[in-house]
Short mmCIF file of C-alpha atoms and ligand atoms in Angstrom, two decimals:
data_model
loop_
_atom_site.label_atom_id
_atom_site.label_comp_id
_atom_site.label_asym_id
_atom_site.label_seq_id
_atom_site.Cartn_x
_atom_site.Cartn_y
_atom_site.Cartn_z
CA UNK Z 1 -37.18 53.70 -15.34
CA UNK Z 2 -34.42 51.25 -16.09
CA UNK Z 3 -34.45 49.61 -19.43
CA UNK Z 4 -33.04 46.08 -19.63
CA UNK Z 5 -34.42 46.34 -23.13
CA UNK Z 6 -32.37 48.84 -24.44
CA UNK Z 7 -29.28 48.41 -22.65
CA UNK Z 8 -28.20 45.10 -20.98
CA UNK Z 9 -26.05 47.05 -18.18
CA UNK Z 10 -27.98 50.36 -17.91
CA UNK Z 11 -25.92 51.26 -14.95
CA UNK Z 12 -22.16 50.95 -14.30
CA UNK Z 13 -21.07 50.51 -10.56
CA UNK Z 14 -17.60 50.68 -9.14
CA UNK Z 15 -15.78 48.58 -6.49
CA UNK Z 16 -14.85 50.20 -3.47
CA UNK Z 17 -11.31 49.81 -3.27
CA UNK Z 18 -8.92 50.16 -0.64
CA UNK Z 19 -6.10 53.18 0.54
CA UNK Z 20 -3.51 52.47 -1.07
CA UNK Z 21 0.19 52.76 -0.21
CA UNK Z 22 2.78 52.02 -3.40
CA UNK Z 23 5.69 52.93 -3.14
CA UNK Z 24 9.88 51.96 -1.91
CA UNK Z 25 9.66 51.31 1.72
CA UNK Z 26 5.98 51.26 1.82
CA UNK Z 27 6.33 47.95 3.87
CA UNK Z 28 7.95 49.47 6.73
CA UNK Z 29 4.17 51.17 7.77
CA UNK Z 30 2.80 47.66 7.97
CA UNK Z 31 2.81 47.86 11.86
CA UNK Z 32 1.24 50.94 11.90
CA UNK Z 33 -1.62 49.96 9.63
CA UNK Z 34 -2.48 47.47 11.38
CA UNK Z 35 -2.43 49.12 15.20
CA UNK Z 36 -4.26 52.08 13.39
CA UNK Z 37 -7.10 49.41 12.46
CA UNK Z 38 -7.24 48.56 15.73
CA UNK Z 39 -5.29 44.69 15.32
CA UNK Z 40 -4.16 43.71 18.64
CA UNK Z 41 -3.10 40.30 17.06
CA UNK Z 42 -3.35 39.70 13.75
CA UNK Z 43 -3.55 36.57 11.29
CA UNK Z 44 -0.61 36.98 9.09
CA UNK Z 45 -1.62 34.59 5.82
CA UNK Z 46 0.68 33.43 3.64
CA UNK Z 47 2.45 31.54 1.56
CA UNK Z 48 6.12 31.38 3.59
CA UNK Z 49 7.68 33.13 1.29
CA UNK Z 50 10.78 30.49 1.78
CA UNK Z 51 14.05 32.05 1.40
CA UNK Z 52 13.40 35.47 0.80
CA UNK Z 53 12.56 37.08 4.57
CA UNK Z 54 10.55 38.55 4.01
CA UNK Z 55 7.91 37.06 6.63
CA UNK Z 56 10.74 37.39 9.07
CA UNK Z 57 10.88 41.40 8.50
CA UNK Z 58 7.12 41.65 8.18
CA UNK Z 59 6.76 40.02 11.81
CA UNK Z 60 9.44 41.90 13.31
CA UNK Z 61 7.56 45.31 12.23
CA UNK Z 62 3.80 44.15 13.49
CA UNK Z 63 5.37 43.27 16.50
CA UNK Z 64 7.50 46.18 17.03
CA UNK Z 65 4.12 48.34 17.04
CA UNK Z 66 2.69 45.87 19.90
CA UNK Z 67 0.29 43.86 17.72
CA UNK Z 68 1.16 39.94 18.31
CA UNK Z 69 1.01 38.10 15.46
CA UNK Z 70 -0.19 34.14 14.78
CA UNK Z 71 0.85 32.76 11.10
CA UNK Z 72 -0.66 30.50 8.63
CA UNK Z 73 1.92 29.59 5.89
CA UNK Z 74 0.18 27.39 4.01
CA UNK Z 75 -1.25 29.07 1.05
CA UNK Z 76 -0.11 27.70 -2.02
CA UNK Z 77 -1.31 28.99 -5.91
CA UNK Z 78 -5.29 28.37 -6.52
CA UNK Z 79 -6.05 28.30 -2.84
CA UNK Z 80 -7.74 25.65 -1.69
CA UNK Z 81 -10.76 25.62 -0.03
CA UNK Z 82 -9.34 23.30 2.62
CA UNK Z 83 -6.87 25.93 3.27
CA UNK Z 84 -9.12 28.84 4.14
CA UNK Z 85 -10.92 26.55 6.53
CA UNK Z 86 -7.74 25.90 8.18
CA UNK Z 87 -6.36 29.49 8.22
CA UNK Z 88 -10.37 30.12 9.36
CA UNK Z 89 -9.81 27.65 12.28
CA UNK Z 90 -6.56 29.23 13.66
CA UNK Z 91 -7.97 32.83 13.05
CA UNK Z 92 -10.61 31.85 15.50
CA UNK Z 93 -9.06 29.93 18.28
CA UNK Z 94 -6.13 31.89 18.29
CA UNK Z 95 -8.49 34.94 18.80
CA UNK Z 96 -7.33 37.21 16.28
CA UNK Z 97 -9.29 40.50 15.64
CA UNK Z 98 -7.17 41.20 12.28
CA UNK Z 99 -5.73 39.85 8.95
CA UNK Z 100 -2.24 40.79 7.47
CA UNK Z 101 -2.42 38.98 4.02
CA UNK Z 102 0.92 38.81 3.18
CA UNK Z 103 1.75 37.50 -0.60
CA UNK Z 104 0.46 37.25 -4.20
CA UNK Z 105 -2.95 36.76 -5.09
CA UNK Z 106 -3.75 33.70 -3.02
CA UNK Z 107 -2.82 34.95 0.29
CA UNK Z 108 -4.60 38.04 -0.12
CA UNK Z 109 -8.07 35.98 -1.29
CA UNK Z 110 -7.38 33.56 1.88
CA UNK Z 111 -7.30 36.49 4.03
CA UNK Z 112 -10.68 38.19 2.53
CA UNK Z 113 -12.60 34.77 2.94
CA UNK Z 114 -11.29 34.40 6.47
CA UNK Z 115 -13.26 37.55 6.82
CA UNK Z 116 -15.84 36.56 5.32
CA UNK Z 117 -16.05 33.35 7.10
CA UNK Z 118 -15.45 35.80 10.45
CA UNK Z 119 -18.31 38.02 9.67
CA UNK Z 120 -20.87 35.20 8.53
CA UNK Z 121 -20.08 31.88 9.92
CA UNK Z 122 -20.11 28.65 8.45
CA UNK Z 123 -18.04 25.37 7.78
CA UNK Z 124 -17.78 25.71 4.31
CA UNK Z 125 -16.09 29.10 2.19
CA UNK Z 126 -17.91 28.04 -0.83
CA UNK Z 127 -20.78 28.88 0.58
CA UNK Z 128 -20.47 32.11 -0.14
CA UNK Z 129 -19.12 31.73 -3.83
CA UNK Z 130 -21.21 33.97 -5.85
CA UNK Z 131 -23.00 32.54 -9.78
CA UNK Z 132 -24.90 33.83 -12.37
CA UNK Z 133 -27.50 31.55 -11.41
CA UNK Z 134 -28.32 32.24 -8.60
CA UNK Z 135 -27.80 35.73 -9.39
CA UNK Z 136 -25.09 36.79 -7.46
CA UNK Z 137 -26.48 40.27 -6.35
CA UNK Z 138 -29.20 38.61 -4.52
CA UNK Z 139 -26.25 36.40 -2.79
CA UNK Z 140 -24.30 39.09 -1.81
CA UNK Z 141 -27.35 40.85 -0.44
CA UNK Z 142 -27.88 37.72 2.15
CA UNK Z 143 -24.05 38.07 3.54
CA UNK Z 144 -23.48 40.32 6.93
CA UNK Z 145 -20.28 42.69 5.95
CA UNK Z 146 -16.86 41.95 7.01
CA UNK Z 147 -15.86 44.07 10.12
CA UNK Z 148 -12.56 42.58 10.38
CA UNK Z 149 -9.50 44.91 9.11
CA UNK Z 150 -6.92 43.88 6.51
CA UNK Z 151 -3.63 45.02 5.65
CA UNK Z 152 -2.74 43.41 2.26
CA UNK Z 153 0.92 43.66 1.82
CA UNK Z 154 1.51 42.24 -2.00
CA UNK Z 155 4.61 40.82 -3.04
CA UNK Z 156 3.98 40.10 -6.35
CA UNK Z 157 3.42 42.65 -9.38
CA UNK Z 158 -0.01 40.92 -11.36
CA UNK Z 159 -2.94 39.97 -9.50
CA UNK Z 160 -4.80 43.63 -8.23
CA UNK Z 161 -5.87 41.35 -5.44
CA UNK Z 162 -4.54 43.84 -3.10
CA UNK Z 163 -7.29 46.77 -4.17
CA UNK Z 164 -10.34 44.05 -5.43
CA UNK Z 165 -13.33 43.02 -3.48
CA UNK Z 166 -13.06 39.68 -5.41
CA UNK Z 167 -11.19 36.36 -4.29
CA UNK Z 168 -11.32 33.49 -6.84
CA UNK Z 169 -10.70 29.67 -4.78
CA UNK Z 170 -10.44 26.20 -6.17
CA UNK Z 171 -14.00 24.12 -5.07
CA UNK Z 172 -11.88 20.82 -4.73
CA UNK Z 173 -15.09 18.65 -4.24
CA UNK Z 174 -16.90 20.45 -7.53
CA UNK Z 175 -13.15 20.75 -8.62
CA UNK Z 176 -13.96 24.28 -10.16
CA UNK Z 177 -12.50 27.64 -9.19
CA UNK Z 178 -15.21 30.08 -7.72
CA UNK Z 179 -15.45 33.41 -7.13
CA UNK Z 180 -16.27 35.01 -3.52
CA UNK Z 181 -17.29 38.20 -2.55
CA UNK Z 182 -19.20 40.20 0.09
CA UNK Z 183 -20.04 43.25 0.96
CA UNK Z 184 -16.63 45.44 2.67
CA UNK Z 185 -14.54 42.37 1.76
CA UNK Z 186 -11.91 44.54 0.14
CA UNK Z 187 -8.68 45.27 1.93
CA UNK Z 188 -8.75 48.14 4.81
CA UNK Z 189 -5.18 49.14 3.50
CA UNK Z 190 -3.13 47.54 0.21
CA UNK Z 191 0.87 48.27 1.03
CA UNK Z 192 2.64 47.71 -2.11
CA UNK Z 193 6.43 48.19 -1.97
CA UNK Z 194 8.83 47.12 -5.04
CA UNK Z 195 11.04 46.25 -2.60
CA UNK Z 196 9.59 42.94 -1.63
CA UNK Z 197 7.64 42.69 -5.37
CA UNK Z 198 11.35 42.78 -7.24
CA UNK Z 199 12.21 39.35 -4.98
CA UNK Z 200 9.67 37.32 -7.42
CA UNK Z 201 11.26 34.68 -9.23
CA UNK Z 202 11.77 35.07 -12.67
CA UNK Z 203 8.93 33.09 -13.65
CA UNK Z 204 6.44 34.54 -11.23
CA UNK Z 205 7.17 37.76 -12.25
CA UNK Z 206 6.70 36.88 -15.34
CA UNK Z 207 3.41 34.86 -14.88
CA UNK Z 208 1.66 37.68 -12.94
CA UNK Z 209 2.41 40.18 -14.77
CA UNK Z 210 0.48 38.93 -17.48
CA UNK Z 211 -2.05 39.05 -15.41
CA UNK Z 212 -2.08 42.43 -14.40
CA UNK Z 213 -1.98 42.58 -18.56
CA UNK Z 214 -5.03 40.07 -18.73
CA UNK Z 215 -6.94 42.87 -16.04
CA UNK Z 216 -6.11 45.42 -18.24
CA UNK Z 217 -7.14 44.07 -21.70
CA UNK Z 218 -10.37 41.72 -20.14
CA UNK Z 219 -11.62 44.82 -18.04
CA UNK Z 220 -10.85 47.24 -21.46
CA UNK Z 221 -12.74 44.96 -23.89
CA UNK Z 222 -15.68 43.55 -21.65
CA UNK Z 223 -19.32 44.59 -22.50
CA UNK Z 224 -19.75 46.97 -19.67
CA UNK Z 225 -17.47 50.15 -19.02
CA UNK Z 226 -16.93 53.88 -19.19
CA UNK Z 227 -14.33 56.56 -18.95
CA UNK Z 228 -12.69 55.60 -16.26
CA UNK Z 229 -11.93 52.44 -17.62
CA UNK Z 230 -10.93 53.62 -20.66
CA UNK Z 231 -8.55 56.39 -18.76
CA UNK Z 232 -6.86 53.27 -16.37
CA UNK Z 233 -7.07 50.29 -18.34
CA UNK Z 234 -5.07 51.40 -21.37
CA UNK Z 235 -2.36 52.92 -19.34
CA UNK Z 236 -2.22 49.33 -17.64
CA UNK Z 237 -1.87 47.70 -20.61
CA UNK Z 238 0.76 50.07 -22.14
CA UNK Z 239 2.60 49.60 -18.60
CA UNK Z 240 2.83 46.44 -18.80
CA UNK Z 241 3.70 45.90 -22.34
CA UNK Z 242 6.27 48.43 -21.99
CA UNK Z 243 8.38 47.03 -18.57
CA UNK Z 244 7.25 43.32 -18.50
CA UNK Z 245 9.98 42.08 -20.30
CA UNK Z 246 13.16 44.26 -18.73
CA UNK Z 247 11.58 43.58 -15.00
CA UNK Z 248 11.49 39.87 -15.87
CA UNK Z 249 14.89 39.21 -16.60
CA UNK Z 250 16.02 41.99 -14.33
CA UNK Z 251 13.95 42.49 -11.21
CA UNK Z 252 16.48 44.83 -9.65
CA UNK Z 253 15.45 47.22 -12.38
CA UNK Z 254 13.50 50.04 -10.44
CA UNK Z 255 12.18 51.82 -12.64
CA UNK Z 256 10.51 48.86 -14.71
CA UNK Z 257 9.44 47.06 -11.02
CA UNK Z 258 7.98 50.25 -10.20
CA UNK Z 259 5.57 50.59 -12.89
CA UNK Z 260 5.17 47.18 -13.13
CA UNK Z 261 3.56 47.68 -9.79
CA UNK Z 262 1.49 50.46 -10.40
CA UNK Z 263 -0.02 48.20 -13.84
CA UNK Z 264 -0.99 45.31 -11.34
CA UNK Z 265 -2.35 47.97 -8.73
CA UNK Z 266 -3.88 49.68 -11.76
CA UNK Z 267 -5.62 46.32 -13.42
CA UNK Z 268 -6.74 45.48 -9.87
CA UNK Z 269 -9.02 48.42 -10.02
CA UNK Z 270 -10.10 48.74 -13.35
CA UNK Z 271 -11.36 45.45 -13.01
CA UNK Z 272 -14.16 46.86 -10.93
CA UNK Z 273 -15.10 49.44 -13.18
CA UNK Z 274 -16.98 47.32 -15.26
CA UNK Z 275 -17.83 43.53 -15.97
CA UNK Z 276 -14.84 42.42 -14.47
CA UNK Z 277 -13.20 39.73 -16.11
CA UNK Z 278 -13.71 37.51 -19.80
CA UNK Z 279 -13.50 34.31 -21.70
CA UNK Z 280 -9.94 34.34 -20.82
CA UNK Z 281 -9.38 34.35 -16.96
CA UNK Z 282 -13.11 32.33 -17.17
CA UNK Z 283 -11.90 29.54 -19.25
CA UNK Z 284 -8.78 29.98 -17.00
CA UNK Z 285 -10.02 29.88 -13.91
CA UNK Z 286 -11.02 26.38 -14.58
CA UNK Z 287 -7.89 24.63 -16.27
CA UNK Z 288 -6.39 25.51 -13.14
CA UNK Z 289 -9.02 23.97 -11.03
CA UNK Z 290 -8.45 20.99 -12.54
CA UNK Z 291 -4.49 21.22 -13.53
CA UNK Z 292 -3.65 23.76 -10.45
CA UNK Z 293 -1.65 25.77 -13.31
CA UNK Z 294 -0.67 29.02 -12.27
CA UNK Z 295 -3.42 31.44 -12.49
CA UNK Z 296 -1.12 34.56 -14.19
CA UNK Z 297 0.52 31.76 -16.26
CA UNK Z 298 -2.96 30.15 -17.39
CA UNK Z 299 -4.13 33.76 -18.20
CA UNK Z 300 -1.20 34.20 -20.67
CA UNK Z 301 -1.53 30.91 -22.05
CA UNK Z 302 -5.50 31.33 -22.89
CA UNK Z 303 -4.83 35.46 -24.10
CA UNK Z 304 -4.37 34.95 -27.97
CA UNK Z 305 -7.26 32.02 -28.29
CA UNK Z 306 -9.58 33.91 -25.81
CA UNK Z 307 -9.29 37.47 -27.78
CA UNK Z 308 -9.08 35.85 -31.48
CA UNK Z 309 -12.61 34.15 -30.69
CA UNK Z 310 -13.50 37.96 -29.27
CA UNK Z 311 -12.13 39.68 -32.44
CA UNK Z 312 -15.28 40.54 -34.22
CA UNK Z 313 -16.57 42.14 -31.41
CA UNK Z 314 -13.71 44.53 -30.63
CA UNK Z 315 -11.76 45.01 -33.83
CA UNK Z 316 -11.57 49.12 -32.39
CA UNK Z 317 -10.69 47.99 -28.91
CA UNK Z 318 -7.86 46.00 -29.82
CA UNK Z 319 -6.35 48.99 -32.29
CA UNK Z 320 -6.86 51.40 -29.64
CA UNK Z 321 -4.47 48.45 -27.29
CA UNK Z 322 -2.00 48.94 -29.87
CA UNK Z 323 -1.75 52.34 -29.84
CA UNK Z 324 -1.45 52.81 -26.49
CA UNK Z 325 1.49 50.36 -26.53
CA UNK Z 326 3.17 52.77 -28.42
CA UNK Z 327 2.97 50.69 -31.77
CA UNK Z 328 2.62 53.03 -35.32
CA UNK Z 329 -0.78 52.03 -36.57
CA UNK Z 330 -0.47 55.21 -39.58
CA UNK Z 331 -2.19 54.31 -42.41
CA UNK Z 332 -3.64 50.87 -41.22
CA UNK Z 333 -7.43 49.65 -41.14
CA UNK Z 334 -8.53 49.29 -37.31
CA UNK Z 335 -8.56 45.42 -38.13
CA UNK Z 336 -5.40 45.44 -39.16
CA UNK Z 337 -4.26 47.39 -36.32
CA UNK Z 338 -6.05 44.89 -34.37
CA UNK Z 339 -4.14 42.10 -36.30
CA UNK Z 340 -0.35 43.95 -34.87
CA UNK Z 341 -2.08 43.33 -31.03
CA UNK Z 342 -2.34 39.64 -31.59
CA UNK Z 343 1.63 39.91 -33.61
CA UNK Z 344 3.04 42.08 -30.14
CA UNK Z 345 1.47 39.77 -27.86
CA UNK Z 346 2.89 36.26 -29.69
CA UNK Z 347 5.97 37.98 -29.33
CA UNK Z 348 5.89 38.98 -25.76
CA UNK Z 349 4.83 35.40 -25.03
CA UNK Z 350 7.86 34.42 -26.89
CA UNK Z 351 9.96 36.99 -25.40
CA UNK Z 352 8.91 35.99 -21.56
CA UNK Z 353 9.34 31.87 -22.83
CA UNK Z 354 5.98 31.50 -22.40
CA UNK Z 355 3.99 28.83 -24.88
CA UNK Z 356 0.36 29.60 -25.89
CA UNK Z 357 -2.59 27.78 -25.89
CA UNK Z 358 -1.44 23.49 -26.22
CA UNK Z 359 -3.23 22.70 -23.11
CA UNK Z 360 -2.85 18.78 -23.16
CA UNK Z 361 1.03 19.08 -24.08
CA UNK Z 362 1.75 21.78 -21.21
CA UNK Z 363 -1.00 20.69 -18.41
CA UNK Z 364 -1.84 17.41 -19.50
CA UNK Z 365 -5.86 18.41 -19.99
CA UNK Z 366 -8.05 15.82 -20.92
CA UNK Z 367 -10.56 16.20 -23.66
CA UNK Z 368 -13.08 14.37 -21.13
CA UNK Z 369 -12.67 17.66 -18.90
CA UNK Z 370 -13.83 20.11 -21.48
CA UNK Z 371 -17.52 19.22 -20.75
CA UNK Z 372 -17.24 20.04 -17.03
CA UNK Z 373 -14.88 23.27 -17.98
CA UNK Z 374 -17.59 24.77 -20.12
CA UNK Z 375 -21.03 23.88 -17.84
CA UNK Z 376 -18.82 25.47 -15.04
CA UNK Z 377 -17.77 28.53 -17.03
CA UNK Z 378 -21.60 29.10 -18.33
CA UNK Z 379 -22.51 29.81 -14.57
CA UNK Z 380 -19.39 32.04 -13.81
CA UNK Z 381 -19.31 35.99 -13.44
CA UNK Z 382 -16.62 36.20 -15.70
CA UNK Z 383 -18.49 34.59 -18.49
CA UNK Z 384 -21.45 37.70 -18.60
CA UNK Z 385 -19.49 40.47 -19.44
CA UNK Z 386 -17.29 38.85 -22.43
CA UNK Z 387 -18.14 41.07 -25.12
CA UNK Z 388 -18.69 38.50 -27.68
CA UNK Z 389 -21.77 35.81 -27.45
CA UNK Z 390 -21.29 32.27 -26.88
CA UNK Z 391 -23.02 29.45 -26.98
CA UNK Z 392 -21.55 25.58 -25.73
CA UNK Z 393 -20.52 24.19 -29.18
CA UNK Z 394 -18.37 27.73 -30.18
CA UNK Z 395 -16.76 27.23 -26.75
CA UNK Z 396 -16.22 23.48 -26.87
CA UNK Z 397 -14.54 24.26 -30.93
CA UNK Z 398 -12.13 26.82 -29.24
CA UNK Z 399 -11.10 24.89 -26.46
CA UNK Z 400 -10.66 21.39 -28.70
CA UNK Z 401 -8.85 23.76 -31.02
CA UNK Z 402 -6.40 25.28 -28.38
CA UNK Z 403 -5.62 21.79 -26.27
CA UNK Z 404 -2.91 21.15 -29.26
CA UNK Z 405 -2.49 24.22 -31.08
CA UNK Z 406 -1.41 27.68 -29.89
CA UNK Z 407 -4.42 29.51 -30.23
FE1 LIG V 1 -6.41 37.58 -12.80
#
């Protein structure tokens, strides 16, 4: 019989994830994903993509293998519920059997709630948004699966959206981000190609790639994992670590795009072979609800305050971070080889021009939000696997502490 009282997570589970297709010229088999999952006209959801074509050559290839096409462009960062609705609306009345999310992490999560929305009705995506309270098993056991096919086709190198069964929104009306999921809502097919991921803008690439870092250390650290974690997560991180900085200021470096796309592909998983997500895309998740800040951005911003208040609880985890970034660690206590993380990521931020923590100075956050931040994070999935307690007053201390000071 299964113990609660011995173990909190007796039992790990794993997301299904997607087939995946990484690699240079990967996008060209867009068109054939999609008339292979049966799209006769597909909802292509997006951001635009202004100025870089890439919607242009994406269209041209669905249509060349007879699927029509019908395009929301829309999407912008922190998708809005308002936005889903819309791209909902068009899906239907355009009578599209088929998604194409075509972007970074906010067209792909558009596209998996319009097929949500598809399989199990309704006027409202947040609906579906799944809690602690109520506990989100039981919610996902009340939604119908999706049925409709996507082809996720990611142009940026951070999120993971592309392989996760997880799309985080912005509630405008409860002005909180939320997490939605259902059962079969992860992509039929996730096409990444560092030919369209290396046309990022400096700062994107930049932002999101510390989130595919912020997968790999959240996922590595939370309260609940195994093996494969251990095996994917680390190499994510050491990915990362290792090719952020040339891809960054040189995106037409292959060899650092590439592997900067197999950390976000990489992150994307591993964040389902556990507890997902921590303190530091939770707290995140809602200074962008309320400041719209980008979400990889946010991430890197939170890292250093979210893991220092986490320390305690993962002095090992952090040394073993180190070492697989390739940092000497001979002769050094585990904390202080968990001390060196913290010094390699302050300089990485620095590197990449990014400023920690200072919340008020950068996003103008008002200590009158902090209340609403925390009740909202208490509630959210990513709060239960953090692998250090927390009650309201330690969370309200970090958060007063990191609105004017790094971390
Ligand atoms: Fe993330």
């Amino acid at each position: 019989m299964i113990n609660k009282n011995i173990f909190e997570f007796p039992i790990v589970y794993t997301n299904t994830i997607p087939r995946i297709a990484l690699g240079w010229g990967a996008h060209e088999t867009v068109g054939d994903e999609c008339k292979a999952a049966g799209m006769k006209k597909a909802l292509v959801v997006t951001s635009g993509l202004k100025g870089t074509g890439i919607v242009e050559e994406i269209k041209g290839i669905i249509n060349h293998a007879g699927v029509a096409i019908e395009i929301y462009d829309k999407i912008t960062t922190n998708p809005k519920d308002y936005q889903i609705m819309e791209a909902y609306k068009l899906f239907r009345e355009s009578q599209c059997d088929g998604v194409v999310a075509l972007g970074g992490g906010s067209s792909i999560d558009t596209g998996k709630c319009v097929r949500v929305l598809a399989a199990n009705g309704g006027n409202d995506i947040t609906t579906y948004s799944v809690f602690l309270d109520p506990p989100w098993e039981q919610t996902l056991k009340k939604m119908k699966p999706c049925t409709v096919p996507q082809v996720s086709v990611a142009t940026t190198s951070g999120t993971g959206a592309e392989v996760s069964s997880w799309a985080a929104i912005s509630n405008t009306r409860a002005r909180a981000k939320v997490l939605i999921s259902g059962p079969n809502v992860h992509s039929t097919v996730a096409v990444i190609d560092p030919l369209l991921v290396r046309m990022q803008p400096r700062e994107i690439a930049a932002w999101s790639g510390f989130d595919a870092l912020a997968h790999g250390v959240e996922a590595f650290v939370t309260k609940v994992q195994g093996p494969y974690a251990h095996g994917i997560l680390l190499r994510a991180v050491e990915l990362v670590y290792k090719n952020i900085r040339e891809f960054t200021y040189n995106r037409m470096d292959n060899i650092a795009c590439e592997r900067m796309c197999w950390a976000a592909t990489m992150g994307g998983i591993g964040i389902g072979f556990g507890a997902g997500a921590g303190i530091v895309h939770g707290l995140g998740h809602q200074v962008s609800a309320l400041t719209d800040c980008h979400h990889g951005r946010i991430n890197a911003v939170m890292m250093l305050a979210g893991e220092r208040y986490n320390q305690p609880a993962i002095v090992g985890k952090l040394a073993a971070m180190t070492r697989a970034m390739g940092i000497d660690t001979t002769g050094l206590t585990e904390w202080e080889a968990a001390d060196l993380w913290f010094d390699e990521i302050e300089q990485l931020l620095k590197d990449l021009e990014i400023t920690p923590g200072n919340l008020s100075e950068q996003f103008g956050l008002q200590e009158k939000d902090l209340e609403h931040i925390i009740n909202v994070y208490h509630n959210d999935f990513c709060s239960q696997g953090n692998p250090r307690e927390f009650n309201h007053d330690e969370i309200l201390a970090l958060m007063k502490r990191v609105m004017h000071n790094p971390y």
